[in-house]
mmCIF file with all atom_site columns, C-alpha atoms in Angstrom:
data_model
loop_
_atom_site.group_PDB
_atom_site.id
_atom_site.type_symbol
_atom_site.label_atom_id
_atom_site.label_alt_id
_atom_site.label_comp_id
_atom_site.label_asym_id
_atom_site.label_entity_id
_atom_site.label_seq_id
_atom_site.pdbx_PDB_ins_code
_atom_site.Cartn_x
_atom_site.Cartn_y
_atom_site.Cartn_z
_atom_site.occupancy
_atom_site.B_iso_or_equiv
_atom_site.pdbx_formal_charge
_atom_site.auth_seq_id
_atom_site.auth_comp_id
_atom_site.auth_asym_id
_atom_site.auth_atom_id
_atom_site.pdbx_PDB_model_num
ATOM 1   C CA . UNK A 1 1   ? 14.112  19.177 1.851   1.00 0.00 ? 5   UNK A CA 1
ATOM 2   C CA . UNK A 1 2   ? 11.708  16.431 2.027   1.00 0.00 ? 6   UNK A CA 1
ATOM 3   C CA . UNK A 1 3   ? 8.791   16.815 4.513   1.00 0.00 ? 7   UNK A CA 1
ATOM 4   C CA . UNK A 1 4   ? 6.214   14.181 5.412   1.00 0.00 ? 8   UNK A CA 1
ATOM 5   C CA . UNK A 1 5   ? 3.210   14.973 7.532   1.00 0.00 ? 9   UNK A CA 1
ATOM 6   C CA . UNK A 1 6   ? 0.963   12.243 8.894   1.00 0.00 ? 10  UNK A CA 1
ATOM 7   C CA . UNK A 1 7   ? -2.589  13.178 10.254  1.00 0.00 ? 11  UNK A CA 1
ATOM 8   C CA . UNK A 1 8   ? -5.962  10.871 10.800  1.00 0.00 ? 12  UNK A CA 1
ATOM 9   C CA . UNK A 1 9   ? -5.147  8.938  13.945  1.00 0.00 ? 13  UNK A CA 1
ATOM 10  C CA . UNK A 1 10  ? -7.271  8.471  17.022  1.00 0.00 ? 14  UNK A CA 1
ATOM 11  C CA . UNK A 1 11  ? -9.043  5.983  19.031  1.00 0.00 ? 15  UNK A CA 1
ATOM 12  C CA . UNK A 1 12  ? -11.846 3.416  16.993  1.00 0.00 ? 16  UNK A CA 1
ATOM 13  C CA . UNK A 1 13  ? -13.732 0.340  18.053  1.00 0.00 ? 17  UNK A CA 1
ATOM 14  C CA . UNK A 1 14  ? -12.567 -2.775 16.126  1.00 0.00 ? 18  UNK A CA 1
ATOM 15  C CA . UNK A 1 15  ? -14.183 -3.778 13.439  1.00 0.00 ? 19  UNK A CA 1
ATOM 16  C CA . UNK A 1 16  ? -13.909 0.623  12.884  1.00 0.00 ? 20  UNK A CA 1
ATOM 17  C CA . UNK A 1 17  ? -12.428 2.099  9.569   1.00 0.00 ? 21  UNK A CA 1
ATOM 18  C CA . UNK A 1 18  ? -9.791  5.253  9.475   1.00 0.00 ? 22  UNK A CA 1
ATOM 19  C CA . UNK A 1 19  ? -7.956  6.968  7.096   1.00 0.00 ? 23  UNK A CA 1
ATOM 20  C CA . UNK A 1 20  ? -4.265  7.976  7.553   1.00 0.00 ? 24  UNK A CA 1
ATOM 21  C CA . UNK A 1 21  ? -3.186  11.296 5.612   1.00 0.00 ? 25  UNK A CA 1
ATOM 22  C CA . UNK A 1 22  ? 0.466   12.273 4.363   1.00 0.00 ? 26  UNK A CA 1
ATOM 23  C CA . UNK A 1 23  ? 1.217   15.047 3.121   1.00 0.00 ? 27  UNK A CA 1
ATOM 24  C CA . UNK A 1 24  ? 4.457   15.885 1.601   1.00 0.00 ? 28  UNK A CA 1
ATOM 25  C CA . UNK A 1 25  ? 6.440   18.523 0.469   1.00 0.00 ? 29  UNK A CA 1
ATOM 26  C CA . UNK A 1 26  ? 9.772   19.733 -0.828  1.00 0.00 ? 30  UNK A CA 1
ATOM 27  C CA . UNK A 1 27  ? 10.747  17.517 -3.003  1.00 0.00 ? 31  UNK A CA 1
ATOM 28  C CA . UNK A 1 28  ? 9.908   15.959 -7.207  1.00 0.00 ? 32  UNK A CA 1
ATOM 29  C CA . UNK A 1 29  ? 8.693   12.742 -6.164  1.00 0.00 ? 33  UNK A CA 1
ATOM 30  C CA . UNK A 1 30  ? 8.852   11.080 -9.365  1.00 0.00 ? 34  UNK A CA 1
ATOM 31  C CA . UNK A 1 31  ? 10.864  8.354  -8.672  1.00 0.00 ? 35  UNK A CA 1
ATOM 32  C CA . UNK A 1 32  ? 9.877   7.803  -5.006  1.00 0.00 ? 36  UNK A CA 1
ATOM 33  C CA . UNK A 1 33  ? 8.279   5.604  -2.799  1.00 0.00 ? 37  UNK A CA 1
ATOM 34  C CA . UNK A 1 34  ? 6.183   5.971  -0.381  1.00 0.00 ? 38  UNK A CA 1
ATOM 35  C CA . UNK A 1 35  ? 5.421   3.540  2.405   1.00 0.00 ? 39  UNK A CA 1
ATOM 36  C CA . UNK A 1 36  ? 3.756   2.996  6.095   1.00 0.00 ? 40  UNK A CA 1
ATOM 37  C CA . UNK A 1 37  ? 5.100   1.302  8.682   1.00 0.00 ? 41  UNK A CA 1
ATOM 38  C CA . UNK A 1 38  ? 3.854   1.109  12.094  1.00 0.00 ? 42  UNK A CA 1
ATOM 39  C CA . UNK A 1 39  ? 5.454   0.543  15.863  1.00 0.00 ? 43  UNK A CA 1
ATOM 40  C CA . UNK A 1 40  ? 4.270   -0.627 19.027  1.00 0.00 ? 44  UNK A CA 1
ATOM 41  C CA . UNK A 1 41  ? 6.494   -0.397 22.112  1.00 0.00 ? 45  UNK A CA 1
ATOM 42  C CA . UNK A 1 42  ? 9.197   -1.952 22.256  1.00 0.00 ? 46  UNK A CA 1
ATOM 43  C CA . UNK A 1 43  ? 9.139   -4.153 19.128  1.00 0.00 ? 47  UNK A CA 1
ATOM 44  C CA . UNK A 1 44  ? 11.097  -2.936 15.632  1.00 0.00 ? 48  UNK A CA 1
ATOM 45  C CA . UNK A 1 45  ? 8.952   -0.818 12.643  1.00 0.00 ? 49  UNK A CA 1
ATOM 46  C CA . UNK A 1 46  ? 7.146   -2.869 11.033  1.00 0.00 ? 50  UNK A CA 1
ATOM 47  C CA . UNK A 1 47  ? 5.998   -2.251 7.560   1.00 0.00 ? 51  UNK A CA 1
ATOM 48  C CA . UNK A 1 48  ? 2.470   -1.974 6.408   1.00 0.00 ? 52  UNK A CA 1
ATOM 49  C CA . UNK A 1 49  ? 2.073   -0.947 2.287   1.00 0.00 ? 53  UNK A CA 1
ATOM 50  C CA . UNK A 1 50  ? 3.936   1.100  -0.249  1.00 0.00 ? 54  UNK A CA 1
ATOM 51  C CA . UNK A 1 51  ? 3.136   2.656  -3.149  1.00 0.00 ? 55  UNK A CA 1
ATOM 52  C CA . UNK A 1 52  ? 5.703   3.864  -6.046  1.00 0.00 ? 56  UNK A CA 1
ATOM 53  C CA . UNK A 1 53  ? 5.100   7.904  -6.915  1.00 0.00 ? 57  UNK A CA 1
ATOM 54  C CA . UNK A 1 54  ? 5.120   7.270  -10.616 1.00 0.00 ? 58  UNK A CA 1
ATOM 55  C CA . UNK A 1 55  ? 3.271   4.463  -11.375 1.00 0.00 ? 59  UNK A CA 1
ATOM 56  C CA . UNK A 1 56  ? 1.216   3.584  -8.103  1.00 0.00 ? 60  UNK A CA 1
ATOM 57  C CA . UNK A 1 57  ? 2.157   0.034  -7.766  1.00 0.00 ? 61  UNK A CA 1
ATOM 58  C CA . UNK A 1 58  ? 1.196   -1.179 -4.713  1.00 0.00 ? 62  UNK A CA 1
ATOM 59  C CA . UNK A 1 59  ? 2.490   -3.832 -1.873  1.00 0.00 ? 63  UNK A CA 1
ATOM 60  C CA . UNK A 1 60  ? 1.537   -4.742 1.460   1.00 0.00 ? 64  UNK A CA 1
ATOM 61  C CA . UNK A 1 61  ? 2.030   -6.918 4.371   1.00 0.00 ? 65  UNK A CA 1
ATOM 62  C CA . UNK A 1 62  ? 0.209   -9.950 4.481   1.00 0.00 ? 66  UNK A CA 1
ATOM 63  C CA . UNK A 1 63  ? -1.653  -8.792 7.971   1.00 0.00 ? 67  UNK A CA 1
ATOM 64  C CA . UNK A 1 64  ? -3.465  -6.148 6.505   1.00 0.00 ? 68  UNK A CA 1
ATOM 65  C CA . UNK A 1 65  ? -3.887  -7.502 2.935   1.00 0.00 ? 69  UNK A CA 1
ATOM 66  C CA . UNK A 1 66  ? -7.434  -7.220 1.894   1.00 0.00 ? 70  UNK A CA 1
ATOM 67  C CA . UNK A 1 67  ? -8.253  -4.926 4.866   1.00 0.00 ? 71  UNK A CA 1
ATOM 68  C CA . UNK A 1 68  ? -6.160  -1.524 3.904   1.00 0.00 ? 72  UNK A CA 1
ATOM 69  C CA . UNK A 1 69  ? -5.600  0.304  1.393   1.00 0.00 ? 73  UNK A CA 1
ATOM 70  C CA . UNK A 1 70  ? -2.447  2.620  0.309   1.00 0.00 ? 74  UNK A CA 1
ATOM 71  C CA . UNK A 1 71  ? -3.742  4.950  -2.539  1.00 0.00 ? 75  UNK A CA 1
ATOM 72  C CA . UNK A 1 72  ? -2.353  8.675  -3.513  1.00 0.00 ? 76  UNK A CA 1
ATOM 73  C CA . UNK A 1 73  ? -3.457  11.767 -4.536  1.00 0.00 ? 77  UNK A CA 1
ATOM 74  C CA . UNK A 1 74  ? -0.529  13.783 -6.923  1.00 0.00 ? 78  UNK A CA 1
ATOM 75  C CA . UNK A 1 75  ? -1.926  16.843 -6.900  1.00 0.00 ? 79  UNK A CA 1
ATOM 76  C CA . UNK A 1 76  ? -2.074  17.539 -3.399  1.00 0.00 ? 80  UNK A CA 1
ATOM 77  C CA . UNK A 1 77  ? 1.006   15.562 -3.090  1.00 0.00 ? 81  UNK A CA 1
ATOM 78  C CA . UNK A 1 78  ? -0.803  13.310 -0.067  1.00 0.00 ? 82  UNK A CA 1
ATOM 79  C CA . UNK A 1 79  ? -0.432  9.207  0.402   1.00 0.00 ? 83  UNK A CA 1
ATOM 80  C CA . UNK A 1 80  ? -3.523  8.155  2.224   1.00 0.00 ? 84  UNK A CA 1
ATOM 81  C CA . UNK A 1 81  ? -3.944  4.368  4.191   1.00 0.00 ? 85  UNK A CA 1
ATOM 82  C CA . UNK A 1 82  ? -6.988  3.712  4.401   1.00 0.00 ? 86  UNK A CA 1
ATOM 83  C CA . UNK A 1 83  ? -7.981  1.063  6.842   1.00 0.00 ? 87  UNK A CA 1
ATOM 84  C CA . UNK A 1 84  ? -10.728 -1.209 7.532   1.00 0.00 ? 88  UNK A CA 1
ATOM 85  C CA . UNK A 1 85  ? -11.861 -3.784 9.840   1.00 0.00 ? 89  UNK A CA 1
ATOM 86  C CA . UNK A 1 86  ? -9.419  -2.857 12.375  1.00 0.00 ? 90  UNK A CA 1
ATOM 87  C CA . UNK A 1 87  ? -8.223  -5.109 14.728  1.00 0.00 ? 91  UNK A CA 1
ATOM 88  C CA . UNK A 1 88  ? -6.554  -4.565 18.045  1.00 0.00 ? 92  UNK A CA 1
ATOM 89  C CA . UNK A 1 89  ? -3.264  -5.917 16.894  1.00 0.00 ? 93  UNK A CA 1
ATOM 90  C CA . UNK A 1 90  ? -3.642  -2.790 14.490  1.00 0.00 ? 94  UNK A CA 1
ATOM 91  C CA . UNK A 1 91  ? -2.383  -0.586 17.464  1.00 0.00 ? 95  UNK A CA 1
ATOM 92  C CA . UNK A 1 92  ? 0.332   1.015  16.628  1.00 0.00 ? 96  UNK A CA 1
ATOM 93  C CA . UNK A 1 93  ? 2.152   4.456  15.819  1.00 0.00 ? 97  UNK A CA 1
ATOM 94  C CA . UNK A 1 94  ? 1.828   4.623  12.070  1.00 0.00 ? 98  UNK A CA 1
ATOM 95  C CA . UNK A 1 95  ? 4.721   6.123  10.492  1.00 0.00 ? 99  UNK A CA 1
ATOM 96  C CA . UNK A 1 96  ? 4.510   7.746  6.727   1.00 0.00 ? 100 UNK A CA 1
ATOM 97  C CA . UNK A 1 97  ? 8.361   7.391  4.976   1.00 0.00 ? 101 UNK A CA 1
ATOM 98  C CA . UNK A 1 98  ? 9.504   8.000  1.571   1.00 0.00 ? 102 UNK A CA 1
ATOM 99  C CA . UNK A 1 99  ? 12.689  6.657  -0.012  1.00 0.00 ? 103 UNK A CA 1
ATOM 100 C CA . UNK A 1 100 ? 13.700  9.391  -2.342  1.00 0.00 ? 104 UNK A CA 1
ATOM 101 C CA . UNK A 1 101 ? 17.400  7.783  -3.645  1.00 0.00 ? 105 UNK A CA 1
ATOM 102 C CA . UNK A 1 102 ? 16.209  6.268  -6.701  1.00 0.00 ? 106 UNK A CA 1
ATOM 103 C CA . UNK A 1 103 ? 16.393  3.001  -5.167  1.00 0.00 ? 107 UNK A CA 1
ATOM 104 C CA . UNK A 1 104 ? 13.981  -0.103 -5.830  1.00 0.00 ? 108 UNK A CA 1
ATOM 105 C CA . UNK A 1 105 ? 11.190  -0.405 -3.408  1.00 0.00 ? 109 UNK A CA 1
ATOM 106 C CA . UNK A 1 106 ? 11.938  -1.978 0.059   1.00 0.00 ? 110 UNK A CA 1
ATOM 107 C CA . UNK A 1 107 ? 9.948   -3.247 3.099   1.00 0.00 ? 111 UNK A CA 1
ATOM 108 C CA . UNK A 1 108 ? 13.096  -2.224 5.442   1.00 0.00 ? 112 UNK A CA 1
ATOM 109 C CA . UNK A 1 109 ? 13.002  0.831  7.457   1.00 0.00 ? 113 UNK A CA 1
ATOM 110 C CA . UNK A 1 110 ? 16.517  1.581  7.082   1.00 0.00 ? 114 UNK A CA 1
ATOM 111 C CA . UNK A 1 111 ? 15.650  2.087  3.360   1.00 0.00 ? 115 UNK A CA 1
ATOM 112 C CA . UNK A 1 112 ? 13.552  5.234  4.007   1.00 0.00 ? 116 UNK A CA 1
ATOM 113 C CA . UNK A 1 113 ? 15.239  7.993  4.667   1.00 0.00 ? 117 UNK A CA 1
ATOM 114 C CA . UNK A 1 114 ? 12.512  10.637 5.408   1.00 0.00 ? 118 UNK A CA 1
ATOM 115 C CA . UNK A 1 115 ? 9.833   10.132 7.951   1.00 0.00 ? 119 UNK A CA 1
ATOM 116 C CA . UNK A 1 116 ? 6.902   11.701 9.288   1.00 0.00 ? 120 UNK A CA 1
ATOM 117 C CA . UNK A 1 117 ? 6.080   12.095 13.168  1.00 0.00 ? 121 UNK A CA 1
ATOM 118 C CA . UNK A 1 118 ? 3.822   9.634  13.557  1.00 0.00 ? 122 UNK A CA 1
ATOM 119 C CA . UNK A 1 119 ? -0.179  9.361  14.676  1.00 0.00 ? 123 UNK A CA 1
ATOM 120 C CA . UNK A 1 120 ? -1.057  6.950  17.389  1.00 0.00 ? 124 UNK A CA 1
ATOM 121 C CA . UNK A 1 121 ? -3.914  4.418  16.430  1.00 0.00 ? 125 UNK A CA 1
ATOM 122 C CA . UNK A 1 122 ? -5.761  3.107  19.048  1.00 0.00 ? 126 UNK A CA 1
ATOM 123 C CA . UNK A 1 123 ? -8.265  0.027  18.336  1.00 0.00 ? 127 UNK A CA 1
ATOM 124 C CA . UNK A 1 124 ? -9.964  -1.207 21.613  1.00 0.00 ? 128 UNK A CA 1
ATOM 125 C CA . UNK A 1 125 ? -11.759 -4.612 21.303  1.00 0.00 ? 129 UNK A CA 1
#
């Protein structure tokens, strides 16, 4: 079984960098991908970057294009975000998922099917 956990959250000024950890387990991850999303309340997940396993192609929303960066690290089996020049509209719970059915890559939640717990990031102008 699949396990993602998330670590690196906390509280930054804007303008602040911080780097999100996952770190997985159980499971081949060859032919995954691996994505962030984020949530704030009461609006849907919203997705932030992916990266496939295999070939670490990379893709990510246009709101944090040029300011984060999804990399990966195979031996320890880790997907890091790395994130710069925060913003306060980068509040959020940011979610680590990986879509392990083979299927092509995918900006929709629903197409993940594990998913990590979560670590709040808090940017305060």
């Amino acid at each position: 079984q699949v396990q993602l956990v998330e670590s690196g959250g906390g509280t930054v000024q804007a303008g602040d960098s911080v780097r999100l950890s996952c770190a997985a387990s159980g499971g081949t991850f060859r032919s995954y991908y691996m994505g962030w999303f984020r949530q704030t309340p009461g609006k849907a997940r919203e997705f932030v970057a992916r990266i496939s396993w295999s070939g670490g192609s990379t893709y990510y929303a246009d709101s944090v294009k040029g300011r984060f960066t999804i990399s990966k690290d195979n031996a320890k089996k880790t997907v890091y975000l790395q994130m710069n020049s925060l913003k306060p509209e980068d509040t959020a719970v940011y979610y680590c998922a990986a879509r392990t059915d083979g299927g092509s890559w995918s900006r929709t939640p629903s197409a993940y099917d594990i998913w990590g717990q979560g670590t709040q990031v808090t940017v305060s102008s």
